[in-house]
């Protein structure tokens, strides 16, 4: 079977897998951004216990391999009576990983702001919350566009963890295992199709990221 | 003048950074309309003193009173109080992602609760006063250092402060830009603004200040009128210091 035949037989599956991969990516990324903002605000807050919790969160989830984290979520959580659908397990794992890295990106952005602007904000009477809202977060967001683009791509690639659990429909990587067991003798062709999809989307996201960065970048 | 409540009053203020005793029993009053120049060797605690006045730094003991009222502890009240004392930093510290106009309107809108239209009208007026109104739509990185510092002054003024602190406002500037900033400060002094200025610009000190306070090792060593201090310093430390900045 050549590419044409594979696509003819499994085209529908690929289309659904692309949709699964992209929709999981988008959902996970949006939630991860929300969590990383919260975690980052905790990490720079004047309240020490909050800072500790934030730092701990990042240290834990940044340093566990994705597969190990998925195993924990899928097979350890049921021990404490938390049984999640397979897809949710994958999404939770991806969100935990991505939010830890996301917070690191924001921290880099915040460190670039420098203490001077924050002091200036305080000296005109802005409270901690307002300083965060008006000065720190907007600048951290803008200077995080490029690293966050990379994180978005990494998030997409991480949804391939979905191949480790039974999903229906499958995402792009899981589909490859399905096809190679369904029809034998296809070699790496089914994988190549998925790989081209990943690479193509990564490329487009990269372009989009560069475009946004040019528009919002903070001149220094 | 001395019968009035001082705008800023420090009583027996002490502060340590670990083992370093940066402020030692500081007693200082600044009255309404007074321009006080704070001078002293590097590391003597001038910046720290300024920063304690609007509580960017805490103190270990003593009292700081603004118009007779003690500085509140943390929280919203303190933030409000900070707004009453303007601060101009050596490194300008303009908000990099906001336009010049937004830099000046942010405080009035967010802290004073002013409407956007009113804040903008007043900001344009202030920017005109400091001579950078033509740059209102630009971002800070597009301005020269001197222009940025004048915007920083306008940003402080927009809060209608009771007093302003200047921490070496011209020492990060190229020489040709120093005067444009000093002129703005001279003008402010003439209009009666209460000012504490850390600076080594002796001409400025002589022209506009009422009093020079000389600090060394965290202590106020000597104070007097500019003429007294610059022409007839009383202490050996002040003499040495003046020699060093005059390049002897
Ligand atoms: N955050 C800090 N932690 C520890 N030590 C500090 C801190 N800030 C300042 N110091 C020290 O306190 C002393 C006084 O510093 P300060 O900045 O007030 O001096 P200054 O008179 O403004 O000097 P300069 O003319 O160099 O600006 C210095 O020895 C400095 O190293
Ligand atoms: Mg200093």
CSV table of C-alpha atoms and ligand atoms in Angstrom, one decimal:
chain,number,residue,atom,x,y,z
A,1,UNK,CA,0.0,0.0,0.0
A,2,UNK,CA,1.3,3.4,-0.9
A,3,UNK,CA,0.4,6.8,0.7
A,4,UNK,CA,-2.6,7.2,-1.6
A,5,UNK,CA,-4.1,3.9,-0.5
A,6,UNK,CA,-3.4,4.6,3.2
A,7,UNK,CA,-5.1,7.9,2.9
A,8,UNK,CA,-8.0,6.4,1.0
A,9,UNK,CA,-8.5,3.8,3.6
A,10,UNK,CA,-7.7,5.8,6.7
A,11,UNK,CA,-8.3,9.4,5.6
A,12,UNK,CA,-11.3,9.7,7.7
A,13,UNK,CA,-9.4,8.4,10.8
A,14,UNK,CA,-6.5,10.9,10.1
A,15,UNK,CA,-9.0,13.8,9.8
A,16,UNK,CA,-10.5,12.8,13.2
A,17,UNK,CA,-7.1,12.3,14.7
A,18,UNK,CA,-6.0,15.8,13.6
A,19,UNK,CA,-9.1,17.2,15.1
A,20,UNK,CA,-8.4,15.3,18.4
A,21,UNK,CA,-4.8,16.4,18.5
A,22,UNK,CA,-5.6,20.1,17.8
A,23,UNK,CA,-8.6,20.3,20.1
A,24,UNK,CA,-6.7,18.7,23.0
A,25,UNK,CA,-3.8,21.0,22.3
A,26,UNK,CA,-5.9,24.1,22.4
A,27,UNK,CA,-7.9,23.1,25.5
A,28,UNK,CA,-4.8,22.0,27.4
A,29,UNK,CA,-2.8,25.1,26.4
A,30,UNK,CA,-5.6,27.6,27.4
A,31,UNK,CA,-6.0,25.9,30.8
A,32,UNK,CA,-2.3,25.6,31.3
A,33,UNK,CA,-1.9,29.4,30.6
A,34,UNK,CA,-4.5,30.2,33.2
A,35,UNK,CA,-2.9,28.0,35.8
A,36,UNK,CA,0.6,29.3,35.0
A,37,UNK,CA,-0.5,32.9,35.5
A,38,UNK,CA,-1.9,31.9,38.9
A,39,UNK,CA,1.1,29.9,39.9
A,40,UNK,CA,3.4,32.7,38.8
A,41,UNK,CA,1.6,35.3,40.8
A,42,UNK,CA,1.9,33.0,43.8
A,43,UNK,CA,5.6,32.7,43.1
A,44,UNK,CA,6.2,36.4,43.2
A,45,UNK,CA,3.7,37.3,45.9
A,46,UNK,CA,4.8,38.8,49.2
A,47,UNK,CA,3.3,35.8,51.1
A,48,UNK,CA,5.9,33.2,51.8
A,49,UNK,CA,3.7,30.1,52.0
A,50,UNK,CA,2.2,31.0,48.6
A,51,UNK,CA,5.6,31.4,47.1
A,52,UNK,CA,6.6,28.0,48.4
A,53,UNK,CA,3.6,26.3,47.0
A,54,UNK,CA,4.1,27.9,43.6
A,55,UNK,CA,7.8,26.9,43.5
A,56,UNK,CA,7.0,23.4,44.6
A,57,UNK,CA,4.3,23.0,41.9
A,58,UNK,CA,6.8,24.0,39.2
A,59,UNK,CA,9.6,21.9,40.6
A,60,UNK,CA,7.4,18.8,40.8
A,61,UNK,CA,5.7,18.9,37.4
A,62,UNK,CA,8.6,20.3,35.5
A,63,UNK,CA,10.8,17.4,36.6
A,64,UNK,CA,8.6,14.3,36.0
A,65,UNK,CA,8.6,12.6,32.7
A,66,UNK,CA,5.3,12.9,30.9
A,67,UNK,CA,4.7,9.2,30.7
A,68,UNK,CA,5.4,8.7,34.4
A,69,UNK,CA,3.0,11.5,35.2
A,70,UNK,CA,0.3,9.9,33.0
A,71,UNK,CA,0.8,6.6,34.8
A,72,UNK,CA,0.3,8.4,38.1
A,73,UNK,CA,-2.8,10.2,37.0
A,74,UNK,CA,-4.3,7.2,35.2
A,75,UNK,CA,-3.4,4.4,37.6
A,76,UNK,CA,-2.5,6.0,41.0
A,77,UNK,CA,-5.4,8.4,41.3
A,78,UNK,CA,-8.0,5.6,41.3
A,79,UNK,CA,-6.4,4.4,44.5
A,80,UNK,CA,-7.8,7.5,46.2
A,81,UNK,CA,-11.1,7.1,44.4
A,82,UNK,CA,-10.5,9.5,41.6
A,83,UNK,CA,-11.3,7.7,38.4
A,84,UNK,CA,-11.1,10.0,35.4
A,85,UNK,CA,-12.0,9.2,31.8
A,86,UNK,CA,-8.9,8.2,29.7
A,87,UNK,CA,-9.0,11.4,27.7
A,88,UNK,CA,-9.2,13.5,30.8
A,89,UNK,CA,-6.2,11.7,32.3
A,90,UNK,CA,-4.1,12.7,29.2
A,91,UNK,CA,-5.4,16.2,29.4
A,92,UNK,CA,-4.7,16.6,33.1
A,93,UNK,CA,-1.1,15.3,32.5
A,94,UNK,CA,-0.5,17.7,29.6
A,95,UNK,CA,-1.9,20.6,31.6
A,96,UNK,CA,0.3,19.9,34.7
A,97,UNK,CA,3.4,19.7,32.5
A,98,UNK,CA,2.6,22.7,30.4
A,99,UNK,CA,1.6,24.9,33.3
A,100,UNK,CA,4.9,24.3,35.1
A,101,UNK,CA,6.9,25.2,32.0
A,102,UNK,CA,4.5,28.1,31.3
A,103,UNK,CA,5.2,29.5,34.7
A,104,UNK,CA,8.9,29.4,34.1
A,105,UNK,CA,8.4,31.3,30.9
A,106,UNK,CA,6.5,34.0,32.8
A,107,UNK,CA,9.1,34.1,35.5
A,108,UNK,CA,11.7,34.8,32.8
A,109,UNK,CA,9.5,37.6,31.5
A,110,UNK,CA,9.0,39.1,34.9
A,111,UNK,CA,12.7,39.0,35.7
A,112,UNK,CA,13.3,41.0,32.5
A,113,UNK,CA,11.0,43.7,33.8
A,114,UNK,CA,13.3,44.7,36.6
A,115,UNK,CA,12.6,45.8,40.1
A,116,UNK,CA,12.7,49.5,39.0
A,117,UNK,CA,9.4,49.6,37.3
A,118,UNK,CA,7.8,47.7,40.1
A,119,UNK,CA,9.1,50.2,42.6
A,120,UNK,CA,7.9,53.0,40.4
A,121,UNK,CA,4.5,51.5,40.3
A,122,UNK,CA,4.4,51.1,44.1
A,123,UNK,CA,5.6,54.7,44.5
A,124,UNK,CA,2.7,56.1,42.6
A,125,UNK,CA,0.4,54.2,45.0
A,126,UNK,CA,-0.5,51.0,43.1
A,127,UNK,CA,-1.2,48.1,45.4
A,128,UNK,CA,0.4,44.7,44.8
A,129,UNK,CA,-2.6,43.5,42.9
A,130,UNK,CA,-2.7,46.5,40.6
A,131,UNK,CA,1.0,46.4,40.0
A,132,UNK,CA,0.6,42.8,38.9
A,133,UNK,CA,-2.4,43.6,36.8
A,134,UNK,CA,-1.2,46.7,35.1
A,135,UNK,CA,2.6,46.4,34.9
A,136,UNK,CA,3.9,42.9,35.6
A,137,UNK,CA,1.5,40.6,33.9
A,138,UNK,CA,1.0,42.6,30.7
A,139,UNK,CA,4.8,42.8,30.2
A,140,UNK,CA,5.4,39.2,31.2
A,141,UNK,CA,2.7,38.1,28.7
A,142,UNK,CA,4.2,40.2,25.9
A,143,UNK,CA,7.7,39.1,26.4
A,144,UNK,CA,6.6,35.5,26.8
A,145,UNK,CA,5.1,35.2,23.3
A,146,UNK,CA,8.0,33.4,21.7
A,147,UNK,CA,8.7,30.9,24.5
A,148,UNK,CA,4.9,30.3,24.8
A,149,UNK,CA,4.8,29.5,21.1
A,150,UNK,CA,7.4,26.9,21.7
A,151,UNK,CA,5.4,25.7,24.7
A,152,UNK,CA,2.3,25.5,22.5
A,153,UNK,CA,4.2,23.3,20.0
A,154,UNK,CA,5.5,21.2,22.9
A,155,UNK,CA,2.0,20.9,24.3
A,156,UNK,CA,0.8,19.6,20.9
A,157,UNK,CA,3.6,17.0,20.8
A,158,UNK,CA,2.9,16.0,24.4
A,159,UNK,CA,-0.7,15.1,23.5
A,160,UNK,CA,0.9,12.1,21.8
A,161,UNK,CA,0.8,10.7,25.4
A,162,UNK,CA,-2.8,9.8,24.3
A,163,UNK,CA,-1.3,6.9,22.4
A,164,UNK,CA,-0.5,5.2,25.8
A,165,UNK,CA,-4.2,4.9,26.8
A,166,UNK,CA,-7.2,3.7,24.9
A,167,UNK,CA,-8.8,6.8,23.3
A,168,UNK,CA,-11.7,6.9,20.9
A,169,UNK,CA,-11.3,8.6,18.5
A,170,UNK,CA,-7.5,8.5,18.7
A,171,UNK,CA,-5.1,11.4,18.3
A,172,UNK,CA,-2.3,11.4,15.7
A,173,UNK,CA,0.2,9.1,17.4
A,174,UNK,CA,-2.3,6.6,18.8
A,175,UNK,CA,-3.8,6.3,15.3
A,176,UNK,CA,-0.4,5.2,14.0
A,177,UNK,CA,-0.4,2.2,16.4
A,178,UNK,CA,-3.9,1.4,15.4
A,179,UNK,CA,-3.2,1.5,11.7
A,180,UNK,CA,0.0,-0.6,11.9
A,181,UNK,CA,-1.9,-3.4,13.8
A,182,UNK,CA,-4.9,-3.1,11.6
A,183,UNK,CA,-3.0,-3.5,8.3
A,184,UNK,CA,0.4,-5.1,8.3
A,185,UNK,CA,3.4,-4.4,6.1
A,186,UNK,CA,2.9,-0.6,5.9
A,187,UNK,CA,6.4,0.2,7.3
A,188,UNK,CA,6.8,3.7,8.6
A,189,UNK,CA,4.4,5.3,6.2
A,190,UNK,CA,1.5,5.8,8.6
A,191,UNK,CA,3.9,7.3,11.1
A,192,UNK,CA,5.3,9.6,8.4
A,193,UNK,CA,1.9,11.0,7.6
A,194,UNK,CA,1.4,11.9,11.3
A,195,UNK,CA,4.9,13.3,11.5
A,196,UNK,CA,4.2,15.6,8.6
A,197,UNK,CA,1.0,16.8,10.2
A,198,UNK,CA,2.9,17.6,13.5
A,199,UNK,CA,5.6,19.3,11.6
A,200,UNK,CA,3.2,21.3,9.5
A,201,UNK,CA,1.2,22.5,12.5
A,202,UNK,CA,4.4,23.3,14.4
A,203,UNK,CA,5.6,25.4,11.5
A,204,UNK,CA,2.3,27.3,11.2
A,205,UNK,CA,2.2,27.9,15.0
A,206,UNK,CA,5.8,29.2,14.8
A,207,UNK,CA,4.9,31.7,12.1
A,208,UNK,CA,1.9,32.8,14.1
A,209,UNK,CA,4.0,33.3,17.2
A,210,UNK,CA,6.6,35.3,15.3
A,211,UNK,CA,3.9,37.5,13.9
A,212,UNK,CA,2.3,38.2,17.3
A,213,UNK,CA,5.6,38.8,18.9
A,214,UNK,CA,6.5,41.5,16.4
A,215,UNK,CA,3.3,43.2,17.2
A,216,UNK,CA,3.3,43.2,21.0
A,217,UNK,CA,7.0,43.1,21.8
A,218,UNK,CA,8.0,45.5,24.5
A,219,UNK,CA,10.8,47.8,23.3
A,220,UNK,CA,13.6,48.2,25.8
B,1,UNK,CA,8.1,78.0,59.2
B,2,UNK,CA,9.2,75.7,62.0
B,3,UNK,CA,6.0,76.2,63.8
B,4,UNK,CA,4.1,74.4,61.1
B,5,UNK,CA,3.9,70.6,61.0
B,6,UNK,CA,6.7,69.4,58.7
B,7,UNK,CA,5.7,67.7,55.5
B,8,UNK,CA,8.2,64.9,56.2
B,9,UNK,CA,9.6,64.2,59.6
B,10,UNK,CA,12.0,61.4,60.6
B,11,UNK,CA,12.5,60.7,64.3
B,12,UNK,CA,15.3,58.4,65.5
B,13,UNK,CA,15.1,56.2,62.4
B,14,UNK,CA,17.4,53.2,62.4
B,15,UNK,CA,17.8,50.5,59.8
B,16,UNK,CA,20.1,47.6,59.3
B,17,UNK,CA,20.8,45.4,56.3
B,18,UNK,CA,22.0,42.3,58.2
B,19,UNK,CA,25.1,43.5,60.0
B,20,UNK,CA,25.3,46.7,58.2
B,21,UNK,CA,23.9,49.7,60.1
B,22,UNK,CA,22.7,51.8,57.1
B,23,UNK,CA,20.7,54.4,58.9
B,24,UNK,CA,21.8,55.6,62.4
B,25,UNK,CA,19.5,57.6,64.5
B,26,UNK,CA,18.3,59.8,61.6
B,27,UNK,CA,16.4,62.9,62.7
B,28,UNK,CA,15.2,65.2,59.9
B,29,UNK,CA,12.3,67.5,59.1
B,30,UNK,CA,11.4,68.9,55.8
B,31,UNK,CA,8.9,71.8,55.8
B,32,UNK,CA,6.5,72.9,53.2
B,33,UNK,CA,8.2,74.4,50.2
B,34,UNK,CA,11.6,73.5,51.4
B,35,UNK,CA,14.2,72.1,49.0
B,36,UNK,CA,16.6,69.8,50.8
B,37,UNK,CA,19.7,68.5,49.1
B,38,UNK,CA,21.1,65.2,50.5
B,39,UNK,CA,24.7,64.7,49.7
B,40,UNK,CA,27.4,62.2,50.8
B,41,UNK,CA,29.8,59.5,49.7
B,42,UNK,CA,28.7,56.4,47.9
B,43,UNK,CA,27.2,53.9,50.3
B,44,UNK,CA,26.4,56.5,53.0
B,45,UNK,CA,22.7,55.6,52.9
B,46,UNK,CA,21.2,58.4,50.8
B,47,UNK,CA,19.1,56.1,48.6
B,48,UNK,CA,18.1,54.0,51.6
B,49,UNK,CA,16.9,57.2,53.4
B,50,UNK,CA,14.8,58.3,50.4
B,51,UNK,CA,13.3,54.8,50.0
B,52,UNK,CA,12.3,54.6,53.7
B,53,UNK,CA,10.4,57.9,53.4
B,54,UNK,CA,7.9,56.3,51.1
B,55,UNK,CA,8.3,52.9,52.6
B,56,UNK,CA,9.9,51.1,49.7
B,57,UNK,CA,12.1,50.0,52.6
B,58,UNK,CA,11.0,49.2,56.1
B,59,UNK,CA,12.8,50.6,59.1
B,60,UNK,CA,13.9,48.8,62.3
B,61,UNK,CA,12.9,51.6,64.8
B,62,UNK,CA,12.0,55.2,64.9
B,63,UNK,CA,9.1,57.0,63.3
B,64,UNK,CA,8.4,58.5,59.9
B,65,UNK,CA,5.6,61.1,59.8
B,66,UNK,CA,4.0,62.6,56.7
B,67,UNK,CA,2.2,65.8,57.7
B,68,UNK,CA,2.3,64.6,61.2
B,69,UNK,CA,0.7,61.2,60.4
B,70,UNK,CA,2.7,58.0,60.9
B,71,UNK,CA,3.2,55.8,57.8
B,72,UNK,CA,0.6,53.0,57.9
B,73,UNK,CA,1.6,49.4,57.9
B,74,UNK,CA,1.2,47.3,54.7
B,75,UNK,CA,-1.9,47.3,52.5
B,76,UNK,CA,-4.1,49.8,50.7
B,77,UNK,CA,-3.6,52.7,53.2
B,78,UNK,CA,0.2,52.5,52.7
B,79,UNK,CA,-0.2,52.4,48.9
B,80,UNK,CA,-2.4,55.5,49.2
B,81,UNK,CA,0.2,57.2,51.4
B,82,UNK,CA,3.0,56.4,48.9
B,83,UNK,CA,1.1,58.2,46.2
B,84,UNK,CA,1.4,61.4,48.3
B,85,UNK,CA,5.1,61.3,48.1
B,86,UNK,CA,6.5,61.4,44.5
B,87,UNK,CA,9.7,59.6,43.7
B,88,UNK,CA,12.0,60.0,40.8
B,89,UNK,CA,14.6,57.4,40.3
B,90,UNK,CA,18.1,57.5,38.8
B,91,UNK,CA,17.1,55.0,36.2
B,92,UNK,CA,13.7,56.7,35.2
B,93,UNK,CA,11.8,53.4,35.6
B,94,UNK,CA,9.1,54.3,33.1
B,95,UNK,CA,6.6,51.5,32.3
B,96,UNK,CA,8.1,50.0,29.2
B,97,UNK,CA,4.9,48.7,27.6
B,98,UNK,CA,2.9,51.9,28.0
B,99,UNK,CA,3.0,55.1,26.0
B,100,UNK,CA,4.3,58.3,27.5
B,101,UNK,CA,0.7,59.5,28.0
B,102,UNK,CA,-0.3,56.2,29.6
B,103,UNK,CA,2.7,56.3,31.9
B,104,UNK,CA,1.4,59.6,33.3
B,105,UNK,CA,-2.4,58.7,33.4
B,106,UNK,CA,-2.0,55.3,35.0
B,107,UNK,CA,-1.7,56.5,38.6
B,108,UNK,CA,-4.5,59.2,38.4
B,109,UNK,CA,-6.9,56.6,36.9
B,110,UNK,CA,-6.0,53.6,39.0
B,111,UNK,CA,-5.2,55.3,42.3
B,112,UNK,CA,-7.0,58.6,42.4
B,113,UNK,CA,-10.0,57.2,40.5
B,114,UNK,CA,-9.9,60.0,37.9
B,115,UNK,CA,-11.8,59.6,34.6
B,116,UNK,CA,-9.7,58.8,31.6
B,117,UNK,CA,-10.6,62.0,29.8
B,118,UNK,CA,-9.6,64.2,32.8
B,119,UNK,CA,-6.5,62.2,33.5
B,120,UNK,CA,-5.4,62.6,29.9
B,121,UNK,CA,-6.1,66.3,29.8
B,122,UNK,CA,-4.1,66.8,32.9
B,123,UNK,CA,-1.3,64.5,31.7
B,124,UNK,CA,-1.0,66.5,28.5
B,125,UNK,CA,-0.7,69.7,30.5
B,126,UNK,CA,2.0,68.2,32.6
B,127,UNK,CA,3.9,66.8,29.6
B,128,UNK,CA,3.7,70.3,28.1
B,129,UNK,CA,5.2,71.7,31.3
B,130,UNK,CA,8.2,69.4,31.2
B,131,UNK,CA,8.5,69.8,27.4
B,132,UNK,CA,7.7,66.3,26.1
B,133,UNK,CA,4.1,66.6,25.0
B,134,UNK,CA,5.2,66.0,21.4
B,135,UNK,CA,6.3,62.5,22.4
B,136,UNK,CA,3.0,61.5,24.2
B,137,UNK,CA,2.2,58.6,21.8
B,138,UNK,CA,5.6,57.1,21.8
B,139,UNK,CA,6.9,54.4,24.2
B,140,UNK,CA,9.8,55.1,26.6
B,141,UNK,CA,12.5,53.3,24.6
B,142,UNK,CA,11.9,55.8,21.8
B,143,UNK,CA,12.9,58.7,24.0
B,144,UNK,CA,16.3,60.1,25.1
B,145,UNK,CA,17.3,59.7,28.8
B,146,UNK,CA,16.6,63.3,29.5
B,147,UNK,CA,13.1,63.1,28.0
B,148,UNK,CA,12.4,59.9,29.9
B,149,UNK,CA,13.4,61.5,33.2
B,150,UNK,CA,11.2,64.5,32.5
B,151,UNK,CA,8.3,62.1,31.8
B,152,UNK,CA,9.1,60.4,35.1
B,153,UNK,CA,8.8,63.7,36.9
B,154,UNK,CA,5.5,64.4,35.1
B,155,UNK,CA,4.3,60.9,36.2
B,156,UNK,CA,5.0,61.8,39.8
B,157,UNK,CA,3.5,65.2,39.6
B,158,UNK,CA,0.3,63.7,38.2
B,159,UNK,CA,-0.4,62.2,41.6
B,160,UNK,CA,-0.4,65.8,43.1
B,161,UNK,CA,2.2,64.8,45.7
B,162,UNK,CA,2.8,66.7,48.9
B,163,UNK,CA,6.5,66.3,48.4
B,164,UNK,CA,8.9,64.8,45.9
B,165,UNK,CA,12.0,62.7,46.4
B,166,UNK,CA,14.7,62.7,43.7
B,167,UNK,CA,17.4,60.0,44.0
B,168,UNK,CA,20.3,61.1,41.8
B,169,UNK,CA,17.9,62.1,38.9
B,170,UNK,CA,20.7,63.2,36.6
B,171,UNK,CA,23.5,60.8,37.3
B,172,UNK,CA,22.4,58.3,34.6
B,173,UNK,CA,22.2,61.0,31.9
B,174,UNK,CA,24.6,62.1,29.2
B,175,UNK,CA,26.0,65.5,30.2
B,176,UNK,CA,24.1,67.4,27.5
B,177,UNK,CA,20.8,66.2,29.0
B,178,UNK,CA,21.5,67.0,32.6
B,179,UNK,CA,20.4,70.6,32.3
B,180,UNK,CA,17.0,70.0,30.7
B,181,UNK,CA,16.1,67.8,33.8
B,182,UNK,CA,17.6,70.3,36.3
B,183,UNK,CA,15.7,73.1,34.7
B,184,UNK,CA,12.4,71.3,35.3
B,185,UNK,CA,13.4,70.7,38.9
B,186,UNK,CA,14.4,74.4,39.4
B,187,UNK,CA,11.0,75.3,38.0
B,188,UNK,CA,9.3,73.0,40.4
B,189,UNK,CA,11.2,74.4,43.3
B,190,UNK,CA,10.2,77.9,42.3
B,191,UNK,CA,6.5,76.8,42.3
B,192,UNK,CA,6.9,75.8,45.9
B,193,UNK,CA,7.2,72.0,45.7
B,194,UNK,CA,8.6,70.4,48.8
B,195,UNK,CA,11.6,68.5,47.6
B,196,UNK,CA,14.3,66.1,48.9
B,197,UNK,CA,17.0,65.8,46.2
B,198,UNK,CA,20.0,63.4,46.3
B,199,UNK,CA,22.5,65.0,44.0
B,200,UNK,CA,26.1,66.0,43.5
B,201,UNK,CA,25.1,68.9,41.3
B,202,UNK,CA,26.5,71.7,43.3
B,203,UNK,CA,25.2,74.5,41.1
B,204,UNK,CA,21.7,73.1,41.5
B,205,UNK,CA,22.1,72.9,45.2
B,206,UNK,CA,23.4,76.5,45.4
B,207,UNK,CA,20.7,77.9,43.2
B,208,UNK,CA,17.6,76.3,44.7
B,209,UNK,CA,18.2,74.5,47.9
B,210,UNK,CA,17.4,75.9,51.3
B,211,UNK,CA,19.5,73.3,53.1
B,212,UNK,CA,22.2,70.8,52.4
B,213,UNK,CA,22.3,67.7,54.6
B,214,UNK,CA,25.6,65.7,54.5
B,215,UNK,CA,25.5,62.0,55.3
B,216,UNK,CA,28.3,59.6,55.9
B,217,UNK,CA,28.2,56.0,57.2
B,218,UNK,CA,24.4,56.2,57.7
B,219,UNK,CA,24.6,59.3,59.8
B,220,UNK,CA,23.7,62.9,59.3
B,221,UNK,CA,27.1,64.4,59.9
B,222,UNK,CA,26.5,68.0,59.0
B,223,UNK,CA,23.8,70.3,57.7
B,224,UNK,CA,23.5,74.0,56.7
B,225,UNK,CA,22.7,76.4,54.0
B,226,UNK,CA,24.3,75.7,50.6
B,227,UNK,CA,26.7,78.6,51.1
B,228,UNK,CA,27.7,77.5,54.6
B,229,UNK,CA,28.2,73.9,53.6
B,230,UNK,CA,30.0,74.3,50.3
B,231,UNK,CA,32.1,77.3,51.3
B,232,UNK,CA,32.7,76.6,55.0
B,233,UNK,CA,32.2,72.9,55.8
B,234,UNK,CA,32.6,72.3,59.5
B,235,UNK,CA,33.7,68.7,59.6
B,236,UNK,CA,36.7,67.0,58.2
B,237,UNK,CA,34.6,64.4,56.5
B,238,UNK,CA,32.6,67.0,54.7
B,239,UNK,CA,35.8,68.8,53.6
B,240,UNK,CA,37.3,65.6,52.3
B,241,UNK,CA,34.2,64.7,50.5
B,242,UNK,CA,33.9,68.1,48.9
B,243,UNK,CA,37.5,67.9,47.8
B,244,UNK,CA,36.9,64.6,46.2
B,245,UNK,CA,33.9,65.7,44.2
B,246,UNK,CA,35.6,68.9,43.1
B,247,UNK,CA,38.4,66.6,41.7
B,248,UNK,CA,41.3,67.7,44.0
C,1,LIG,N1,18.9,45.7,49.6
C,1,LIG,C1,20.1,45.8,50.2
C,1,LIG,N2,20.6,44.8,50.9
C,1,LIG,C2,21.8,44.9,51.5
C,1,LIG,N3,22.6,46.0,51.5
C,1,LIG,C3,22.1,47.1,50.9
C,1,LIG,C4,20.9,47.1,50.2
C,1,LIG,N4,20.7,48.3,49.6
C,1,LIG,C5,21.8,49.0,49.9
C,1,LIG,N5,22.6,48.3,50.7
C,1,LIG,C6,23.9,48.8,51.3
C,1,LIG,O1,23.5,49.9,52.1
C,1,LIG,C7,24.5,50.9,52.1
C,1,LIG,C8,23.8,52.2,51.7
C,1,LIG,O2,23.3,52.1,50.4
C,1,LIG,P1,22.6,53.3,49.7
C,1,LIG,O3,22.2,52.8,48.3
C,1,LIG,O4,21.6,53.9,50.5
C,1,LIG,O5,23.8,54.3,49.5
C,1,LIG,P2,23.9,55.7,48.7
C,1,LIG,O6,24.3,56.7,49.7
C,1,LIG,O7,22.6,55.9,48.0
C,1,LIG,O8,25.1,55.4,47.7
C,1,LIG,P3,25.3,55.8,46.2
C,1,LIG,O9,25.8,57.2,46.2
C,1,LIG,O10,26.3,54.8,45.7
C,1,LIG,O11,23.9,55.7,45.5
C,1,LIG,C9,25.5,50.4,51.0
C,1,LIG,O12,26.6,49.9,51.7
C,1,LIG,C10,24.8,49.4,50.3
C,1,LIG,O13,25.7,48.4,49.8
C,2,LIG,MG1,22.1,55.9,45.9
